[in-house]
GROMACS .gro file of C-alpha atoms in nm:
model
  311
    1MET     CA    1   6.798   7.423  12.364
    2GLY     CA    2   6.804   7.612  12.034
    3GLN     CA    3   6.833   7.941  12.220
    4LEU     CA    4   7.123   7.805  12.425
    5CYS     CA    5   7.304   7.710  12.104
    6GLN     CA    6   7.246   8.058  11.965
    7CYS     CA    7   7.400   8.204  12.279
    8ALA     CA    8   7.715   8.007  12.210
    9VAL     CA    9   7.758   8.081  11.838
   10GLY     CA   10   7.540   8.383  11.764
   11HIS     CA   11   7.270   8.401  11.499
   12PRO     CA   12   7.362   8.438  11.130
   13SER     CA   13   7.078   8.673  11.051
   14SER     CA   14   7.169   8.926  11.317
   15ARG     CA   15   7.367   9.239  11.245
   16HIS     CA   16   7.481   9.253  11.606
   17LEU     CA   17   7.727   8.969  11.574
   18TYR     CA   18   7.896   8.873  11.899
   19SER     CA   19   7.833   9.201  12.073
   20TRP     CA   20   7.597   9.335  12.336
   21GLU     CA   21   7.327   9.550  12.187
   22ALA     CA   22   7.043   9.715  12.374
   23PRO     CA   23   6.767   9.807  12.125
   24GLY     CA   24   6.559  10.108  12.213
   25LEU     CA   25   6.512  10.180  12.580
   26GLY     CA   26   6.419   9.827  12.685
   27PRO     CA   27   6.619   9.621  12.932
   28ASP     CA   28   6.680   9.332  12.690
   29HIS     CA   29   7.027   9.265  12.555
   30HIS     CA   30   7.110   9.060  12.251
   31HIS     CA   31   7.415   8.853  12.167
   32GLY     CA   32   7.365   8.751  11.807
   33GLY     CA   33   7.006   8.627  11.789
   34CYS     CA   34   6.991   8.504  12.145
   35THR     CA   35   6.702   8.636  12.353
   36ASP     CA   36   6.693   8.676  12.730
   37MET     CA   37   7.069   8.679  12.759
   38GLN     CA   38   7.076   8.707  13.137
   39ARG     CA   39   6.903   8.371  13.167
   40ASN     CA   40   7.023   8.171  12.867
   41LEU     CA   41   7.398   8.243  12.871
   42PRO     CA   42   7.452   8.129  13.233
   43ARG     CA   43   7.240   7.823  13.156
   44ALA     CA   44   7.457   7.742  12.854
   45ILE     CA   45   7.772   7.773  13.066
   46PHE     CA   46   7.641   7.577  13.365
   47ILE     CA   47   7.514   7.296  13.140
   48SER     CA   48   7.808   7.270  12.899
   49ILE     CA   49   8.100   7.278  13.145
   50PRO     CA   50   7.975   6.996  13.377
   51LEU     CA   51   7.866   6.792  13.073
   52VAL     CA   52   8.204   6.817  12.899
   53THR     CA   53   8.386   6.752  13.228
   54PHE     CA   54   8.174   6.441  13.287
   55VAL     CA   55   8.247   6.303  12.940
   56TYR     CA   56   8.622   6.368  12.962
   57VAL     CA   57   8.661   6.222  13.311
   58PHE     CA   58   8.472   5.902  13.236
   59ALA     CA   59   8.648   5.862  12.901
   60ASN     CA   60   8.981   5.864  13.084
   61VAL     CA   61   8.843   5.626  13.346
   62ALA     CA   62   8.751   5.389  13.063
   63TYR     CA   63   9.100   5.416  12.911
   64VAL     CA   64   9.273   5.346  13.241
   65THR     CA   65   9.038   5.056  13.319
   66ALA     CA   66   9.076   4.881  12.984
   67MET     CA   67   9.445   4.949  12.913
   68SER     CA   68   9.764   4.904  13.108
   69PRO     CA   69  10.003   5.193  13.175
   70GLN     CA   70  10.248   5.046  12.923
   71GLU     CA   71   9.980   5.038  12.652
   72LEU     CA   72   9.881   5.398  12.728
   73LEU     CA   73  10.240   5.520  12.699
   74ALA     CA   74  10.311   5.321  12.382
   75SER     CA   75   9.995   5.432  12.199
   76ASN     CA   76  10.007   5.727  11.958
   77ALA     CA   77   9.627   5.754  11.967
   78VAL     CA   78   9.480   5.620  12.290
   79ALA     CA   79   9.119   5.635  12.171
   80VAL     CA   80   9.202   5.432  11.859
   81THR     CA   81   9.391   5.172  12.060
   82PHE     CA   82   9.102   5.156  12.306
   83GLY     CA   83   8.860   5.093  12.018
   84GLU     CA   84   9.076   4.824  11.863
   85LYS     CA   85   9.097   4.643  12.197
   86LEU     CA   86   8.730   4.654  12.296
   87LEU     CA   87   8.516   4.722  11.989
   88GLY     CA   88   8.654   4.461  11.751
   89VAL     CA   89   8.510   4.502  11.400
   90MET     CA   90   8.347   4.828  11.509
   91ALA     CA   91   8.683   4.987  11.596
   92TRP     CA   92   8.645   5.221  11.298
   93ILE     CA   93   8.394   5.420  11.505
   94MET     CA   94   8.674   5.571  11.718
   95PRO     CA   95   8.880   5.733  11.435
   96ILE     CA   96   8.563   5.875  11.282
   97SER     CA   97   8.453   6.009  11.620
   98VAL     CA   98   8.794   6.169  11.673
   99ALA     CA   99   8.779   6.326  11.326
  100LEU     CA  100   8.431   6.466  11.391
  101SER     CA  101   8.546   6.604  11.725
  102THR     CA  102   8.844   6.766  11.556
  103PHE     CA  103   8.626   6.930  11.292
  104GLY     CA  104   8.393   7.052  11.565
  105GLY     CA  105   8.686   7.208  11.749
  106VAL     CA  106   8.810   7.374  11.430
  107ASN     CA  107   8.461   7.508  11.364
  108GLY     CA  108   8.448   7.664  11.711
  109SER     CA  109   8.794   7.812  11.665
  110LEU     CA  110   8.691   7.969  11.334
  111PHE     CA  111   8.390   8.129  11.499
  112THR     CA  112   8.589   8.274  11.789
  113SER     CA  113   8.920   8.361  11.622
  114SER     CA  114   8.768   8.554  11.332
  115ARG     CA  115   8.543   8.745  11.570
  116LEU     CA  116   8.849   8.850  11.770
  117PHE     CA  117   8.990   9.023  11.461
  118PHE     CA  118   8.643   9.161  11.388
  119ALA     CA  119   8.613   9.311  11.738
  120GLY     CA  120   8.972   9.444  11.727
  121ALA     CA  121   8.900   9.624  11.401
  122ARG     CA  122   8.587   9.782  11.549
  123GLU     CA  123   8.803   9.917  11.831
  124GLY     CA  124   9.045  10.069  11.581
  125HIS     CA  125   9.334   9.830  11.654
  126LEU     CA  126   9.327   9.658  11.312
  127PRO     CA  127   9.250   9.772  10.956
  128SER     CA  128   8.891   9.882  10.935
  129VAL     CA  129   8.810   9.642  10.650
  130LEU     CA  130   8.819   9.361  10.908
  131ALA     CA  131   8.520   9.524  11.082
  132MET     CA  132   8.299   9.483  10.774
  133ILE     CA  133   8.033   9.218  10.720
  134HIS     CA  134   7.871   9.066  10.413
  135VAL     CA  135   7.574   9.262  10.281
  136LYS     CA  136   7.341   8.958  10.283
  137ARG     CA  137   7.486   8.693  10.512
  138CYS     CA  138   7.610   8.939  10.777
  139THR     CA  139   7.928   8.734  10.834
  140PRO     CA  140   8.269   8.904  10.879
  141ILE     CA  141   8.421   8.763  10.560
  142PRO     CA  142   8.742   8.977  10.568
  143ALA     CA  143   8.810   8.865  10.926
  144LEU     CA  144   8.752   8.502  10.827
  145LEU     CA  145   8.991   8.532  10.532
  146PHE     CA  146   9.251   8.699  10.753
  147THR     CA  147   9.217   8.411  11.000
  148CYS     CA  148   9.263   8.161  10.716
  149ILE     CA  149   9.577   8.334  10.585
  150SER     CA  150   9.726   8.362  10.936
  151THR     CA  151   9.660   7.993  10.997
  152LEU     CA  152   9.826   7.890  10.670
  153LEU     CA  153  10.132   8.098  10.756
  154MET     CA  154  10.160   7.927  11.094
  155LEU     CA  155  10.136   7.584  10.932
  156VAL     CA  156  10.457   7.652  10.741
  157THR     CA  157  10.655   7.543  11.046
  158SER     CA  158  10.786   7.186  11.046
  159ASP     CA  159  10.746   7.125  11.420
  160MET     CA  160  10.373   7.125  11.489
  161TYR     CA  161  10.407   7.039  11.859
  162THR     CA  162  10.630   7.340  11.924
  163LEU     CA  163  10.376   7.565  11.750
  164ILE     CA  164  10.101   7.422  11.971
  165ASN     CA  165  10.311   7.500  12.279
  166TYR     CA  166  10.372   7.860  12.165
  167VAL     CA  167  10.007   7.928  12.086
  168GLY     CA  168   9.883   7.746  12.396
  169PHE     CA  169  10.103   7.949  12.628
  170ILE     CA  170  10.003   8.280  12.467
  171ASN     CA  171   9.632   8.192  12.477
  172TYR     CA  172   9.651   8.084  12.839
  173LEU     CA  173   9.837   8.403  12.930
  174PHE     CA  174   9.565   8.618  12.775
  175TYR     CA  175   9.288   8.419  12.941
  176GLY     CA  176   9.425   8.520  13.279
  177VAL     CA  177   9.484   8.882  13.175
  178THR     CA  178   9.124   8.902  13.049
  179VAL     CA  179   8.980   8.769  13.374
  180ALA     CA  180   9.203   9.004  13.575
  181GLY     CA  181   9.072   9.292  13.361
  182GLN     CA  182   8.717   9.209  13.466
  183ILE     CA  183   8.818   9.239  13.832
  184VAL     CA  184   8.991   9.572  13.767
  185LEU     CA  185   8.683   9.706  13.587
  186ARG     CA  186   8.460   9.594  13.874
  187TRP     CA  187   8.681   9.798  14.110
  188LYS     CA  188   8.743  10.107  13.895
  189LYS     CA  189   8.405  10.128  13.720
  190PRO     CA  190   8.151   9.969  13.952
  191ASP     CA  191   7.853  10.154  13.802
  192ILE     CA  192   7.883  10.063  13.432
  193PRO     CA  193   7.600   9.844  13.293
  194ARG     CA  194   7.667   9.471  13.339
  195PRO     CA  195   7.409   9.245  13.171
  196ILE     CA  196   7.556   8.945  13.355
  197LYS     CA  197   7.724   8.989  13.692
  198ILE     CA  198   7.884   8.716  13.901
  199ASN     CA  199   8.050   8.701  14.239
  200LEU     CA  200   8.418   8.807  14.234
  201LEU     CA  201   8.508   8.488  14.416
  202PHE     CA  202   8.492   8.289  14.092
  203PRO     CA  203   8.745   8.498  13.891
  204ILE     CA  204   8.972   8.518  14.194
  205ILE     CA  205   8.978   8.138  14.230
  206TYR     CA  206   9.043   8.107  13.856
  207LEU     CA  207   9.334   8.352  13.876
  208LEU     CA  208   9.493   8.157  14.163
  209PHE     CA  209   9.496   7.837  13.958
  210TRP     CA  210   9.603   8.036  13.650
  211ALA     CA  211   9.900   8.189  13.831
  212PHE     CA  212  10.011   7.850  13.963
  213LEU     CA  213   9.999   7.684  13.620
  214LEU     CA  214  10.165   7.985  13.454
  215VAL     CA  215  10.457   7.981  13.697
  216PHE     CA  216  10.487   7.604  13.656
  217SER     CA  217  10.499   7.644  13.276
  218LEU     CA  218  10.767   7.912  13.298
  219TRP     CA  219  10.972   7.692  13.529
  220SER     CA  220  10.938   7.369  13.327
  221GLU     CA  221  10.960   7.515  12.972
  222PRO     CA  222  11.140   7.852  12.998
  223VAL     CA  223  11.263   7.851  12.636
  224VAL     CA  224  10.923   7.775  12.486
  225CYS     CA  225  10.751   8.031  12.709
  226GLY     CA  226  11.017   8.292  12.631
  227ILE     CA  227  10.975   8.246  12.257
  228GLY     CA  228  10.598   8.265  12.300
  229LEU     CA  229  10.634   8.595  12.485
  230ALA     CA  230  10.865   8.725  12.210
  231ILE     CA  231  10.607   8.634  11.946
  232MET     CA  232  10.341   8.817  12.148
  233LEU     CA  233  10.558   9.128  12.185
  234THR     CA  234  10.593   9.159  11.805
  235GLY     CA  235  10.249   9.320  11.818
  236VAL     CA  236  10.382   9.620  12.012
  237PRO     CA  237  10.557   9.793  11.716
  238VAL     CA  238  10.256   9.711  11.497
  239TYR     CA  239  10.033   9.888  11.750
  240PHE     CA  240  10.252  10.199  11.757
  241LEU     CA  241  10.275  10.213  11.377
  242GLY     CA  242   9.911  10.138  11.304
  243VAL     CA  243   9.720  10.292  11.596
  244TYR     CA  244   9.931  10.520  11.814
  245TRP     CA  245  10.089  10.707  11.519
  246GLN     CA  246   9.807  10.936  11.414
  247HIS     CA  247   9.974  11.158  11.152
  248LYS     CA  248  10.064  10.902  10.888
  249PRO     CA  249  10.199  10.995  10.543
  250LYS     CA  250   9.948  11.055  10.267
  251CYS     CA  251  10.082  10.764  10.062
  252PHE     CA  252  10.014  10.525  10.352
  253ASN     CA  253   9.656  10.649  10.396
  254ASP     CA  254   9.596  10.625  10.020
  255PHE     CA  255   9.725  10.268  10.013
  256ILE     CA  256   9.504  10.159  10.306
  257GLU     CA  257   9.204  10.332  10.149
  258LEU     CA  258   9.265  10.156   9.817
  259LEU     CA  259   9.309   9.822   9.991
  260THR     CA  260   8.984   9.877  10.180
  261LEU     CA  261   8.787   9.962   9.866
  262VAL     CA  262   8.926   9.663   9.673
  263SER     CA  263   8.847   9.431   9.964
  264GLN     CA  264   8.492   9.568   9.985
  265LYS     CA  265   8.431   9.497   9.617
  266MET     CA  266   8.584   9.150   9.626
  267CYS     CA  267   8.408   9.036   9.944
  268VAL     CA  268   8.087   9.242   9.900
  269VAL     CA  269   8.111   9.377  10.253
  270VAL     CA  270   8.006   9.698  10.428
  271TYR     CA  271   8.026   9.844  10.776
  272PRO     CA  272   7.760   9.706  11.014
  273GLU     CA  273   7.442   9.903  11.056
  274VAL     CA  274   7.234   9.928  11.371
  275GLU     CA  275   6.869  10.014  11.406
  276GLY     CA  276   6.790  10.327  11.602
  277ALA     CA  277   6.493  10.377  11.828
  278SER     CA  278   6.288  10.505  11.533
  279GLY     CA  279   6.357  10.189  11.333
  280THR     CA  280   6.582  10.360  11.079
  281LYS     CA  281   6.921  10.208  10.999
  282LYS     CA  282   7.233  10.406  11.056
  283THR     CA  283   7.603  10.342  11.082
  284SER     CA  284   7.721  10.296  11.439
  285GLU     CA  285   7.882  10.607  11.588
  286ASP     CA  286   8.145  10.385  11.746
  287THR     CA  287   8.232  10.245  11.404
  288GLU     CA  288   8.267  10.595  11.264
  289GLU     CA  289   8.508  10.686  11.543
  290GLN     CA  290   8.708  10.369  11.507
  291ARG     CA  291   8.773  10.415  11.138
  292GLN     CA  292   8.981  10.725  11.197
  293PRO     CA  293   9.299  10.573  11.352
  294ILE     CA  294   9.329  10.327  11.062
  295TYR     CA  295   9.318  10.565  10.772
  296GLN     CA  296   9.192  10.910  10.691
  297PRO     CA  297   9.084  10.944  10.328
  298SER     CA  298   9.270  11.219  10.152
  299PRO     CA  299   9.055  11.510  10.033
  300THR     CA  300   8.978  11.531   9.663
  301LYS     CA  301   9.101  11.808   9.441
  302ASP     CA  302   8.759  11.972   9.440
  303LYS     CA  303   8.759  11.982   9.820
  304ASP     CA  304   9.110  12.121   9.820
  305LEU     CA  305   8.995  12.411   9.605
  306VAL     CA  306   8.718  12.503   9.846
  307GLY     CA  307   8.814  12.795  10.063
  308GLN     CA  308   9.111  12.901   9.846
  309PRO     CA  309   9.109  13.264   9.734
  310GLN     CA  310   9.006  13.318   9.375
  311SER     CA  311   9.274  13.471   9.152
   0.00000   0.00000   0.00000
């Protein structure tokens, strides 16, 4: 069971956080500190999804059985009302359980959201400082801080339900695009290594339901979905300015370099290191490549003088 949990959240002592890594020439792949990924990750999925579905379905069956439709519609918190009606003096258990569930959901979101920025920075789509990890704890502290700041900015809005609708639509849209990308890769690159491979019938069925719900959302809430798409498209000019535009001014590169150095000192972070076949640590070649689109350190005066003719 401990290995299944590690598959879900990664292992804090691993330098290969949330990424596939094949050490040496062996067939094993690691995701965090999880061993035997081909066996444990499918087990974690096949156990967790039916278990959560079972709990949710029977919780709703209990609500509908114990409460009338009028009580369900009038209640601001159905679980709390359910507890007050059936549990008596022990009704306080329901609010505490809801709070614990909320904190658990936030904890999972922090794990996943920060790692999205971390992975994007490793691909060269975000500032390279977000691809750094703490020298001792091996956690992506800059990515976590960026997630925190982004969250606080989103909380400035007064209408929380509208924000939830925007974010929910964008997330759901990208879920479908991601699954569709897996099908495209299976067709265009059938021979690339796949540690875990499933039948294409499953993503196709998912995409059919996804397309139906997406069209229904666009039809029922066109304004909310349109604003959500507009928010998503704001990333296009950022991509062209930060990634596509290779020959940036020197002042811009100097500023990004200074910001990176200051962030490294404040957070005590460095670029991840991987162990080669000989056991020696070295910086990942992919990381070296991905740093270039973000900034290119300007040469020092001494380097500028090299190669110049002597007077």
